[in-house]
Amino acid sequence: MKWDEVSNQQCSVARSSSVLGDRWTLLILSDCFLGVRNFDQFQERLEIPRTTLANRLQKLELHDVIYRKLYQTNPDRFEYRLTDKGRDLYPVLSTILNWGDKYYSDEAGPPILRQHVSCGHDIQPVLQCPECEEVVDAHNVHARTRPQYGSYPDVKRGPILRRG
Amino acid sequence: MKWDEVSNQQCSVARSSSVLGDRWTLLILSDCFLGVRNFDQFQERLEIPRTTLANRLQKLELHDVIYRKLYQTNPDRFEYRLTDKGRDLYPVLSTILNWGDKYYSDEAGPPILRQHVSCGHDIQPVLQCPECEEVVDAHNVHARTRPQYGSYPDVKRGPILRRG
DNA sequence: CGACAAAGTCCATTTTTCAGACTAACTATA
DNA sequence: TATAGTTAGTCTGAAAAATGGACTTTGTCG
C-alpha cells in the first residue's frame, strides 16, 4: 500500500498514523507542548533538516493539528501553535513520555518532570476507566468490531478471535 | 541529525520516537494488540511491503518490544509476540485510538469498540492523575527540567519559559 | 509428482530524507 | 549609507529508505 492510502482505512490507528507516523512529527508536537512556536527554534532544538521541518509543519497545519498565527508584518511572520485538535494529542505524548521514562531513563531519572498543577504532585499520568476509575491495561480491555451499520462496509482489521 | 542519533538524545520522547516513529510501527503494534502473530497475517492485514515488514519486526525485536517464539520446527517458524515492554505501549496505542475515534470516525462511529472487562462498560480510557484521580490535560501539567544530577550533562530541549 | 503454505530475501525503481547553501524582506549597528 | 544580523523559508544533489513483485527455502497435502 502507498502511504497516502493508509489514511483511507477504516481504522483509527491507521488514520492517526497517517498524521503522526514518521520520524519527526511526534518530536515536533512534543516541542509544541513545551512551548516552542517558531521555525528556527524547532529547527535548532530538534536538529531537523529545514526542508523536512517545513514539510512537517505544513502537513500538521493541513490536518488542523497546528495553525499559523501572524505575529509580525513586513515581512509577514507566523508562529505555530496547537489547535484544540492538536492539544487533544496531549495524552498520546504523555503516555509516550511515560514509556520512555520507564525504559530509557538514565541513572539521573526522567529528564523532564511533570507536576500536576491541581494537586502539586510530580506525576506520571495513568490510563483509567472513566466509568469505574480502575487503572486500565491491555488485559483489561476487550476489543471487538462494531456491528454492521447501514450500508457501511465491514471493518477490516478487527481483533483476532481465539478460542478461550 | 541522522535518524539513528535521535535515540541518543536526553529526551524520552526522542528515545521512544526512535523506536515508534515511522509509517508502519504503530500499525504493526496495533495489530499485535489485536492478536496478530504471524508474518503473513501482518502483511495481508496491513498491506505492508514484505521487506519493510521484515525490517520493522526485526527492529522491534531488537528493541525488546516483541519477541519471536518458535511454534514449529522443520522448518523452524516463529510467531511474534509482545514482550512486557511492548505491552506497556498499550496506553500509547489506546490514546492514539481515542484521538482517531474522536477526529476521524465516520457516521457509523468508532470502527472498534473497547469494553472494560472489569466493569463491563464500553469505554475510551482517560488519562488521570495517580495522586488525586483528576482527569489530566495539557493545561493541568507543568513540565520542568530535572535538576542537575552529578556529572550528567544538562538536559537540552526542556520547556520554554514564558513570563506568566 | 505437482500444488500449496509460511516466512522471508532479492532486486530495480520510486520516494523521502539529508546537509548545506542560498533567498527574501526587513532591522540594528557602525 | 554600507554591513551585519534575524527569521523563515526554498533549492539542490547525494544518500537512505520504501515499494512491489518475483524468487527461495523447507516442508506438508492430495
mmCIF file of C-alpha atoms (C1' of nucleotides) in Angstrom:
data_model
loop_
_atom_site.group_PDB
_atom_site.id
_atom_site.type_symbol
_atom_site.label_atom_id
_atom_site.label_comp_id
_atom_site.label_asym_id
_atom_site.label_seq_id
_atom_site.Cartn_x
_atom_site.Cartn_y
_atom_site.Cartn_z
ATOM 1 C CA MET A 1 0.000 0.000 0.000
ATOM 2 C CA LYS A 2 1.152 3.508 -0.699
ATOM 3 C CA TRP A 3 1.487 5.734 2.276
ATOM 4 C CA ASP A 4 -1.226 8.207 1.374
ATOM 5 C CA GLU A 5 -3.729 5.389 1.130
ATOM 6 C CA VAL A 6 -3.253 4.392 4.736
ATOM 7 C CA SER A 7 -5.490 7.201 5.931
ATOM 8 C CA ASN A 8 -8.403 5.810 3.958
ATOM 9 C CA GLN A 9 -8.545 2.732 6.091
ATOM 10 C CA GLN A 10 -11.370 2.150 8.464
ATOM 11 C CA CYS A 11 -9.111 2.157 11.468
ATOM 12 C CA SER A 12 -8.471 4.945 13.920
ATOM 13 C CA VAL A 13 -4.876 3.946 14.429
ATOM 14 C CA ALA A 14 -4.285 3.960 10.682
ATOM 15 C CA ARG A 15 -5.876 7.363 10.277
ATOM 16 C CA SER A 16 -3.951 8.782 13.194
ATOM 17 C CA SER A 17 -0.739 7.197 12.000
ATOM 18 C CA SER A 18 -1.066 8.861 8.651
ATOM 19 C CA VAL A 19 -0.674 12.138 10.533
ATOM 20 C CA LEU A 20 1.668 11.143 13.363
ATOM 21 C CA GLY A 21 3.609 8.263 11.920
ATOM 22 C CA ASP A 22 7.005 9.478 10.858
ATOM 23 C CA ARG A 23 10.418 10.251 12.219
ATOM 24 C CA TRP A 24 9.840 13.808 13.348
ATOM 25 C CA THR A 25 6.176 14.571 13.933
ATOM 26 C CA LEU A 26 5.973 13.318 17.496
ATOM 27 C CA LEU A 27 9.078 15.280 18.377
ATOM 28 C CA ILE A 28 7.716 18.434 16.816
ATOM 29 C CA LEU A 29 4.499 18.046 18.749
ATOM 30 C CA SER A 30 6.427 17.391 21.911
ATOM 31 C CA ASP A 31 8.192 20.702 21.420
ATOM 32 C CA CYS A 32 4.851 22.383 20.785
ATOM 33 C CA PHE A 33 3.666 21.208 24.168
ATOM 34 C CA LEU A 34 6.880 22.530 25.703
ATOM 35 C CA GLY A 35 6.122 25.963 24.311
ATOM 36 C CA VAL A 36 8.144 26.122 21.104
ATOM 37 C CA ARG A 37 6.498 28.247 18.435
ATOM 38 C CA ASN A 38 8.982 29.470 15.862
ATOM 39 C CA PHE A 39 10.537 27.791 12.903
ATOM 40 C CA ASP A 40 14.151 28.344 13.823
ATOM 41 C CA GLN A 41 13.551 27.304 17.371
ATOM 42 C CA PHE A 42 12.120 23.974 16.270
ATOM 43 C CA GLN A 43 14.966 23.580 13.865
ATOM 44 C CA GLU A 44 17.705 24.273 16.396
ATOM 45 C CA ARG A 45 16.244 22.193 19.187
ATOM 46 C CA LEU A 46 15.495 19.179 17.044
ATOM 47 C CA GLU A 47 18.366 19.491 14.586
ATOM 48 C CA ILE A 48 15.869 18.564 11.938
ATOM 49 C CA PRO A 49 16.621 19.355 8.290
ATOM 50 C CA ARG A 50 14.911 22.611 7.395
ATOM 51 C CA THR A 51 13.174 21.141 4.389
ATOM 52 C CA THR A 52 11.752 18.321 6.431
ATOM 53 C CA LEU A 53 10.602 20.702 9.134
ATOM 54 C CA ALA A 54 8.814 22.890 6.617
ATOM 55 C CA ASN A 55 7.082 19.861 5.155
ATOM 56 C CA ARG A 56 6.004 18.550 8.545
ATOM 57 C CA LEU A 57 4.635 21.872 9.755
ATOM 58 C CA GLN A 58 2.698 22.219 6.544
ATOM 59 C CA LYS A 59 1.262 18.764 6.928
ATOM 60 C CA LEU A 60 0.290 19.330 10.545
ATOM 61 C CA GLU A 61 -1.381 22.584 9.578
ATOM 62 C CA LEU A 62 -3.207 20.832 6.760
ATOM 63 C CA HIS A 63 -4.541 18.310 9.237
ATOM 64 C CA ASP A 64 -5.590 21.075 11.614
ATOM 65 C CA VAL A 65 -3.245 19.955 14.363
ATOM 66 C CA ILE A 66 -1.420 23.281 14.434
ATOM 67 C CA TYR A 67 -2.194 26.655 12.934
ATOM 68 C CA ARG A 68 -0.073 29.590 11.883
ATOM 69 C CA LYS A 69 -0.624 32.803 13.760
ATOM 70 C CA LEU A 70 0.639 36.078 12.310
ATOM 71 C CA TYR A 71 2.862 37.778 14.859
ATOM 72 C CA GLN A 72 4.613 40.333 12.655
ATOM 73 C CA THR A 73 4.090 42.091 9.321
ATOM 74 C CA ASN A 74 6.740 43.355 6.918
ATOM 75 C CA PRO A 75 7.622 40.688 6.318
ATOM 76 C CA ASP A 76 4.707 38.602 7.451
ATOM 77 C CA ARG A 77 5.845 36.085 10.016
ATOM 78 C CA PHE A 78 3.927 33.348 11.669
ATOM 79 C CA GLU A 79 4.260 31.279 14.760
ATOM 80 C CA TYR A 80 2.987 27.756 15.039
ATOM 81 C CA ARG A 81 0.507 26.874 17.714
ATOM 82 C CA LEU A 82 -1.512 23.855 18.656
ATOM 83 C CA THR A 83 -5.179 23.813 17.750
ATOM 84 C CA ASP A 84 -7.702 22.187 20.065
ATOM 85 C CA LYS A 85 -7.323 19.072 17.983
ATOM 86 C CA GLY A 86 -3.578 19.260 18.469
ATOM 87 C CA ARG A 87 -3.893 19.834 22.181
ATOM 88 C CA ASP A 88 -6.018 16.709 22.308
ATOM 89 C CA LEU A 89 -2.861 14.824 21.458
ATOM 90 C CA TYR A 90 -1.520 15.524 24.925
ATOM 91 C CA PRO A 91 -2.485 12.084 26.221
ATOM 92 C CA VAL A 92 -0.589 10.491 23.351
ATOM 93 C CA LEU A 93 2.572 12.441 24.020
ATOM 94 C CA SER A 94 2.166 11.933 27.735
ATOM 95 C CA THR A 95 1.913 8.159 27.511
ATOM 96 C CA ILE A 96 4.879 8.070 25.162
ATOM 97 C CA LEU A 97 6.774 10.098 27.708
ATOM 98 C CA ASN A 98 5.783 7.628 30.436
ATOM 99 C CA TRP A 99 7.052 4.751 28.366
ATOM 100 C CA GLY A 100 10.307 6.452 27.511
ATOM 101 C CA ASP A 101 10.790 7.445 31.141
ATOM 102 C CA LYS A 102 10.289 3.858 32.213
ATOM 103 C CA TYR A 103 12.549 2.171 29.697
ATOM 104 C CA TYR A 104 15.076 4.765 28.616
ATOM 105 C CA SER A 105 15.843 6.893 31.641
ATOM 106 C CA ASP A 106 19.441 7.065 32.729
ATOM 107 C CA GLU A 107 20.612 6.954 36.312
ATOM 108 C CA ALA A 108 19.531 10.545 36.796
ATOM 109 C CA GLY A 109 15.898 9.625 36.169
ATOM 110 C CA PRO A 110 13.441 11.148 33.710
ATOM 111 C CA PRO A 111 14.895 14.231 32.028
ATOM 112 C CA ILE A 112 11.665 16.171 32.341
ATOM 113 C CA LEU A 113 9.451 16.208 35.404
ATOM 114 C CA ARG A 114 5.735 16.823 35.273
ATOM 115 C CA GLN A 115 3.853 18.446 38.089
ATOM 116 C CA HIS A 116 0.092 18.177 38.314
ATOM 117 C CA VAL A 117 -0.935 21.776 38.882
ATOM 118 C CA SER A 118 -4.165 20.902 40.671
ATOM 119 C CA CYS A 119 -2.634 18.786 43.399
ATOM 120 C CA GLY A 120 1.019 19.720 43.304
ATOM 121 C CA HIS A 121 2.469 16.229 42.917
ATOM 122 C CA ASP A 122 5.069 15.192 40.384
ATOM 123 C CA ILE A 123 3.265 12.526 38.416
ATOM 124 C CA GLN A 124 3.158 10.180 35.513
ATOM 125 C CA PRO A 125 -0.466 10.240 34.406
ATOM 126 C CA VAL A 126 -2.129 6.847 34.096
ATOM 127 C CA LEU A 127 -4.854 5.475 31.891
ATOM 128 C CA GLN A 128 -8.083 4.815 33.760
ATOM 129 C CA CYS A 129 -11.590 3.670 33.060
ATOM 130 C CA PRO A 130 -13.929 6.674 33.040
ATOM 131 C CA GLU A 131 -16.748 4.508 34.401
ATOM 132 C CA CYS A 132 -15.141 2.670 37.291
ATOM 133 C CA GLU A 133 -11.865 4.571 37.717
ATOM 134 C CA GLU A 134 -9.805 1.411 37.644
ATOM 135 C CA VAL A 135 -6.375 1.588 36.037
ATOM 136 C CA VAL A 136 -6.570 0.068 32.570
ATOM 137 C CA ASP A 137 -4.097 -2.165 30.787
ATOM 138 C CA ALA A 138 -4.073 -4.407 27.735
ATOM 139 C CA HIS A 139 -5.544 -7.424 29.531
ATOM 140 C CA ASN A 140 -8.397 -5.430 30.968
ATOM 141 C CA VAL A 141 -9.858 -4.295 27.715
ATOM 142 C CA HIS A 142 -11.663 -6.439 25.205
ATOM 143 C CA ALA A 143 -11.724 -5.108 21.656
ATOM 144 C CA ARG A 144 -14.470 -6.012 19.228
ATOM 145 C CA THR A 145 -15.530 -4.900 15.786
ATOM 146 C CA ARG A 146 -18.527 -2.600 15.720
ATOM 147 C CA PRO A 147 -21.767 -4.083 14.448
ATOM 148 C CA GLN A 148 -22.669 -3.587 10.828
ATOM 149 C CA TYR A 149 -24.048 -0.099 10.347
ATOM 150 C CA GLY A 150 -26.382 0.639 7.446
ATOM 151 C CA SER A 151 -24.555 0.383 4.167
ATOM 152 C CA TYR A 152 -21.107 0.995 5.653
ATOM 153 C CA PRO A 153 -18.602 -1.635 4.633
ATOM 154 C CA ASP A 154 -17.436 -4.132 7.207
ATOM 155 C CA VAL A 155 -14.479 -3.132 9.310
ATOM 156 C CA LYS A 156 -11.371 -4.937 8.230
ATOM 157 C CA ARG A 157 -8.502 -5.469 10.604
ATOM 158 C CA GLY A 158 -10.626 -6.195 13.601
ATOM 159 C CA PRO A 159 -9.414 -8.238 16.548
ATOM 160 C CA ILE A 160 -8.325 -11.836 16.016
ATOM 161 C CA LEU A 161 -10.614 -14.247 17.779
ATOM 162 C CA ARG A 162 -9.113 -17.125 19.687
ATOM 163 C CA ARG A 163 -10.790 -19.916 21.488
ATOM 164 C CA GLY A 164 -10.852 -19.010 25.156
ATOM 165 C CA MET B 1 20.705 14.982 12.542
ATOM 166 C CA LYS B 2 20.722 11.448 11.307
ATOM 167 C CA TRP B 3 17.874 9.301 12.407
ATOM 168 C CA ASP B 4 19.884 6.829 14.442
ATOM 169 C CA GLU B 5 21.301 9.676 16.500
ATOM 170 C CA VAL B 6 17.885 10.744 17.692
ATOM 171 C CA SER B 7 17.810 7.949 20.233
ATOM 172 C CA ASN B 8 20.906 9.331 21.921
ATOM 173 C CA GLN B 9 19.107 12.456 22.989
ATOM 174 C CA GLN B 10 18.276 13.070 26.570
ATOM 175 C CA CYS B 11 14.564 13.091 25.930
ATOM 176 C CA SER B 12 12.084 10.330 26.500
ATOM 177 C CA VAL B 13 10.001 11.310 23.513
ATOM 178 C CA ALA B 14 13.066 11.262 21.282
ATOM 179 C CA ARG B 15 14.132 7.870 22.555
ATOM 180 C CA SER B 16 10.654 6.461 22.174
ATOM 181 C CA SER B 17 10.246 8.010 18.748
ATOM 182 C CA SER B 18 13.372 6.339 17.531
ATOM 183 C CA VAL B 19 11.518 3.074 18.058
ATOM 184 C CA LEU B 20 7.926 4.055 17.255
ATOM 185 C CA GLY B 21 8.318 6.919 14.834
ATOM 186 C CA ASP B 22 7.716 5.687 11.338
ATOM 187 C CA ARG B 23 4.995 4.874 8.885
ATOM 188 C CA TRP B 24 4.245 1.349 9.986
ATOM 189 C CA THR B 25 5.369 0.621 13.508
ATOM 190 C CA LEU B 26 2.280 1.905 15.291
ATOM 191 C CA LEU B 27 0.083 -0.080 12.946
ATOM 192 C CA ILE B 28 2.085 -3.223 13.490
ATOM 193 C CA LEU B 29 1.828 -2.794 17.228
ATOM 194 C CA SER B 30 -1.864 -2.140 16.948
ATOM 195 C CA ASP B 31 -2.241 -5.462 15.188
ATOM 196 C CA CYS B 32 -0.162 -7.115 17.887
ATOM 197 C CA PHE B 33 -2.638 -5.901 20.489
ATOM 198 C CA LEU B 34 -5.458 -7.221 18.329
ATOM 199 C CA GLY B 35 -3.900 -10.670 18.412
ATOM 200 C CA VAL B 36 -1.963 -10.880 15.156
ATOM 201 C CA ARG B 37 1.135 -13.043 15.452
ATOM 202 C CA ASN B 38 2.290 -14.304 12.097
ATOM 203 C CA PHE B 39 4.248 -12.679 9.346
ATOM 204 C CA ASP B 40 1.801 -13.264 6.547
ATOM 205 C CA GLN B 41 -1.093 -12.169 8.672
ATOM 206 C CA PHE B 42 0.545 -8.827 9.404
ATOM 207 C CA GLN B 43 1.409 -8.488 5.754
ATOM 208 C CA GLU B 44 -2.099 -9.181 4.487
ATOM 209 C CA ARG B 45 -3.918 -7.057 7.029
ATOM 210 C CA LEU B 46 -1.654 -4.051 6.678
ATOM 211 C CA GLU B 47 -0.748 -4.450 3.003
ATOM 212 C CA ILE B 48 2.752 -3.537 4.014
ATOM 213 C CA PRO B 49 5.651 -4.426 1.700
ATOM 214 C CA ARG B 50 7.219 -7.644 2.876
ATOM 215 C CA THR B 51 10.685 -6.166 3.054
ATOM 216 C CA THR B 52 9.506 -3.295 5.181
ATOM 217 C CA LEU B 53 7.612 -5.634 7.475
ATOM 218 C CA ALA B 54 10.652 -7.829 7.960
ATOM 219 C CA ASN B 55 12.750 -4.782 8.812
ATOM 220 C CA ARG B 56 10.233 -3.433 11.288
ATOM 221 C CA LEU B 57 9.752 -6.723 13.077
ATOM 222 C CA GLN B 58 13.486 -7.076 13.355
ATOM 223 C CA LYS B 59 13.818 -3.607 14.768
ATOM 224 C CA LEU B 60 11.014 -4.134 17.270
ATOM 225 C CA GLU B 61 12.637 -7.373 18.352
ATOM 226 C CA LEU B 62 15.984 -5.641 18.697
ATOM 227 C CA HIS B 63 14.389 -3.067 20.975
ATOM 228 C CA ASP B 64 12.747 -5.806 23.015
ATOM 229 C CA VAL B 65 9.226 -4.680 22.167
ATOM 230 C CA ILE B 66 8.315 -8.017 20.614
ATOM 231 C CA TYR B 67 9.978 -11.416 20.669
ATOM 232 C CA ARG B 68 9.949 -14.372 18.321
ATOM 233 C CA LYS B 69 8.506 -17.557 19.709
ATOM 234 C CA LEU B 70 9.178 -20.861 17.976
ATOM 235 C CA TYR B 71 5.896 -22.505 17.189
ATOM 236 C CA GLN B 72 7.036 -25.152 14.705
ATOM 237 C CA THR B 73 10.210 -26.984 13.733
ATOM 238 C CA ASN B 74 11.146 -28.350 10.286
ATOM 239 C CA PRO B 75 11.269 -25.703 9.160
ATOM 240 C CA ASP B 76 11.626 -23.523 12.214
ATOM 241 C CA ARG B 77 8.855 -20.981 12.300
ATOM 242 C CA PHE B 78 8.293 -18.166 14.728
ATOM 243 C CA GLU B 79 5.410 -16.079 15.783
ATOM 244 C CA TYR B 80 5.764 -12.535 17.012
ATOM 245 C CA ARG B 81 4.508 -11.609 20.420
ATOM 246 C CA LEU B 82 4.615 -8.565 22.617
ATOM 247 C CA THR B 83 7.079 -8.504 25.470
ATOM 248 C CA ASP B 84 6.176 -6.842 28.756
ATOM 249 C CA LYS B 85 7.861 -3.747 27.440
ATOM 250 C CA GLY B 86 5.741 -3.960 24.331
ATOM 251 C CA ARG B 87 2.574 -4.499 26.300
ATOM 252 C CA ASP B 88 3.437 -1.357 28.228
ATOM 253 C CA LEU B 89 2.764 0.502 24.996
ATOM 254 C CA TYR B 90 -0.920 -0.183 25.383
ATOM 255 C CA PRO B 91 -1.637 3.292 26.805
ATOM 256 C CA VAL B 92 0.079 4.836 23.812
ATOM 257 C CA LEU B 93 -1.979 2.876 21.309
ATOM 258 C CA SER B 94 -5.086 3.412 23.342
ATOM 259 C CA THR B 95 -4.741 7.202 23.431
ATOM 260 C CA ILE B 96 -3.991 7.248 19.719
ATOM 261 C CA LEU B 97 -7.144 5.235 19.206
ATOM 262 C CA ASN B 98 -9.115 7.727 21.308
ATOM 263 C CA TRP B 99 -7.830 10.593 19.211
ATOM 264 C CA GLY B 100 -8.542 8.859 15.938
ATOM 265 C CA ASP B 101 -12.008 7.883 17.155
ATOM 266 C CA LYS B 102 -12.719 11.495 18.052
ATOM 267 C CA TYR B 103 -11.497 13.135 14.874
ATOM 268 C CA TYR B 104 -11.686 10.523 12.180
ATOM 269 C CA SER B 105 -14.736 8.417 12.872
ATOM 270 C CA ASP B 106 -17.365 8.222 10.164
ATOM 271 C CA GLU B 107 -21.073 8.363 10.755
ATOM 272 C CA ALA B 108 -21.019 4.785 11.953
ATOM 273 C CA GLY B 109 -18.822 5.727 14.903
ATOM 274 C CA PRO B 110 -15.519 4.187 16.012
ATOM 275 C CA PRO B 111 -14.689 1.071 13.983
ATOM 276 C CA ILE B 112 -13.530 -0.847 17.032
ATOM 277 C CA LEU B 113 -15.244 -0.835 20.394
ATOM 278 C CA ARG B 114 -13.444 -1.421 23.653
ATOM 279 C CA GLN B 115 -15.088 -2.987 26.632
ATOM 280 C CA HIS B 116 -13.594 -2.691 30.072
ATOM 281 C CA VAL B 117 -13.658 -6.279 31.299
ATOM 282 C CA SER B 118 -13.788 -5.361 34.987
ATOM 283 C CA CYS B 119 -16.902 -3.230 34.848
ATOM 284 C CA GLY B 120 -18.477 -4.180 31.544
ATOM 285 C CA HIS B 121 -18.772 -0.720 30.031
ATOM 286 C CA ASP B 122 -17.683 0.278 26.554
ATOM 287 C CA ILE B 123 -15.087 2.934 27.235
ATOM 288 C CA GLN B 124 -12.445 5.236 25.978
ATOM 289 C CA PRO B 125 -9.827 5.191 28.716
ATOM 290 C CA VAL B 126 -8.787 8.614 30.012
ATOM 291 C CA LEU B 127 -5.568 9.989 31.421
ATOM 292 C CA GLN B 128 -5.764 10.682 35.125
ATOM 293 C CA CYS B 129 -3.539 11.832 37.934
ATOM 294 C CA PRO B 130 -2.477 8.821 40.038
ATOM 295 C CA GLU B 131 -2.386 11.026 43.139
ATOM 296 C CA CYS B 132 -5.668 12.879 43.023
ATOM 297 C CA GLU B 133 -7.559 10.971 40.324
ATOM 298 C CA GLU B 134 -8.407 14.134 38.414
ATOM 299 C CA VAL B 135 -8.529 13.926 34.636
ATOM 300 C CA VAL B 136 -5.342 15.395 33.223
ATOM 301 C CA ASP B 137 -4.858 17.583 30.169
ATOM 302 C CA ALA B 138 -2.130 19.792 28.752
ATOM 303 C CA HIS B 139 -3.046 22.839 30.836
ATOM 304 C CA ASN B 140 -3.047 20.876 34.057
ATOM 305 C CA VAL B 141 0.519 19.717 33.890
ATOM 306 C CA HIS B 142 3.587 21.842 34.335
ATOM 307 C CA ALA B 143 6.769 20.472 32.802
ATOM 308 C CA ARG B 144 10.182 21.348 34.131
ATOM 309 C CA THR B 145 13.714 20.208 33.513
ATOM 310 C CA ARG B 146 15.110 17.933 36.180
ATOM 311 C CA PRO B 147 17.731 19.432 38.470
ATOM 312 C CA GLN B 148 21.373 18.900 37.625
ATOM 313 C CA TYR B 149 22.413 15.396 38.676
ATOM 314 C CA GLY B 150 26.032 14.678 39.439
ATOM 315 C CA SER B 151 28.134 14.881 36.324
ATOM 316 C CA TYR B 152 25.258 14.270 33.931
ATOM 317 C CA PRO B 153 25.031 16.859 31.204
ATOM 318 C CA ASP B 154 22.223 19.385 31.324
ATOM 319 C CA VAL B 155 19.009 18.393 29.656
ATOM 320 C CA LYS B 156 18.566 20.156 26.372
ATOM 321 C CA ARG B 157 15.153 20.687 24.896
ATOM 322 C CA GLY B 158 13.452 21.470 28.157
ATOM 323 C CA PRO B 159 10.279 23.531 28.374
ATOM 324 C CA ILE B 160 10.308 27.107 27.127
ATOM 325 C CA LEU B 161 9.809 29.537 29.955
ATOM 326 C CA ARG B 162 7.447 32.428 29.457
ATOM 327 C CA ARG B 163 6.625 35.269 31.733
ATOM 328 C CA GLY B 164 3.371 34.495 33.493
ATOM 329 C "C1'" DC C 1 4.559 -35.594 -8.568
ATOM 330 C "C1'" DG C 2 2.589 -31.032 -8.510
ATOM 331 C "C1'" DA C 3 0.316 -27.594 -5.791
ATOM 332 C "C1'" DC C 4 0.267 -25.103 -1.580
ATOM 333 C "C1'" DA C 5 1.957 -22.798 2.701
ATOM 334 C "C1'" DA C 6 4.853 -19.766 5.656
ATOM 335 C "C1'" DA C 7 8.439 -16.747 6.218
ATOM 336 C "C1'" DG C 8 11.298 -14.483 4.452
ATOM 337 C "C1'" DT C 9 15.118 -12.459 0.748
ATOM 338 C "C1'" DC C 10 16.497 -10.112 -3.614
ATOM 339 C "C1'" DC C 11 16.289 -6.510 -6.808
ATOM 340 C "C1'" DA C 12 15.201 -2.492 -9.620
ATOM 341 C "C1'" DT C 13 12.512 1.669 -9.193
ATOM 342 C "C1'" DT C 14 10.462 5.443 -6.767
ATOM 343 C "C1'" DT C 15 10.036 8.348 -2.839
ATOM 344 C "C1'" DT C 16 11.975 10.637 1.209
ATOM 345 C "C1'" DT C 17 15.420 12.465 3.779
ATOM 346 C "C1'" DC C 18 19.519 14.951 4.479
ATOM 347 C "C1'" DA C 19 23.033 18.821 4.780
ATOM 348 C "C1'" DG C 20 24.212 22.865 3.436
ATOM 349 C "C1'" DA C 21 23.985 26.871 0.556
ATOM 350 C "C1'" DC C 22 21.028 30.395 -0.876
ATOM 351 C "C1'" DT C 23 16.999 33.923 -0.901
ATOM 352 C "C1'" DA C 24 13.744 37.455 0.711
ATOM 353 C "C1'" DA C 25 12.473 41.199 3.429
ATOM 354 C "C1'" DC C 26 13.271 43.593 6.746
ATOM 355 C "C1'" DT C 27 16.037 45.784 11.446
ATOM 356 C "C1'" DA C 28 20.019 47.205 14.054
ATOM 357 C "C1'" DT C 29 24.656 48.848 14.119
ATOM 358 C "C1'" DA C 30 28.908 51.282 12.763
ATOM 359 C "C1'" DT D 1 24.947 54.595 3.893
ATOM 360 C "C1'" DA D 2 27.159 50.222 3.911
ATOM 361 C "C1'" DT D 3 27.402 45.925 6.757
ATOM 362 C "C1'" DA D 4 25.858 42.509 9.532
ATOM 363 C "C1'" DG D 5 22.104 40.099 11.679
ATOM 364 C "C1'" DT D 6 17.345 37.961 12.008
ATOM 365 C "C1'" DT D 7 13.624 34.916 10.629
ATOM 366 C "C1'" DA D 8 11.530 31.780 7.695
ATOM 367 C "C1'" DG D 9 11.841 29.560 4.393
ATOM 368 C "C1'" DT D 10 13.375 27.348 -0.657
ATOM 369 C "C1'" DC D 11 16.669 24.861 -3.781
ATOM 370 C "C1'" DT D 12 19.725 21.183 -4.859
ATOM 371 C "C1'" DG D 13 22.383 16.992 -5.402
ATOM 372 C "C1'" DA D 14 23.555 12.928 -2.805
ATOM 373 C "C1'" DA D 15 22.255 9.294 0.375
ATOM 374 C "C1'" DA D 16 18.927 6.443 2.548
ATOM 375 C "C1'" DA D 17 14.548 4.168 2.841
ATOM 376 C "C1'" DA D 18 10.252 2.411 0.953
ATOM 377 C "C1'" DT D 19 7.900 -0.085 -2.597
ATOM 378 C "C1'" DG D 20 6.092 -4.101 -5.410
ATOM 379 C "C1'" DG D 21 6.842 -8.178 -7.293
ATOM 380 C "C1'" DA D 22 9.409 -12.234 -8.249
ATOM 381 C "C1'" DC D 23 12.071 -15.733 -6.123
ATOM 382 C "C1'" DT D 24 13.782 -19.096 -2.376
ATOM 383 C "C1'" DT D 25 13.571 -22.449 1.241
ATOM 384 C "C1'" DT D 26 11.739 -26.258 3.674
ATOM 385 C "C1'" DG D 27 8.359 -28.561 4.452
ATOM 386 C "C1'" DT D 28 3.038 -30.817 4.039
ATOM 387 C "C1'" DC D 29 -1.113 -32.424 1.473
ATOM 388 C "C1'" DG D 30 -3.630 -34.901 -2.090
#
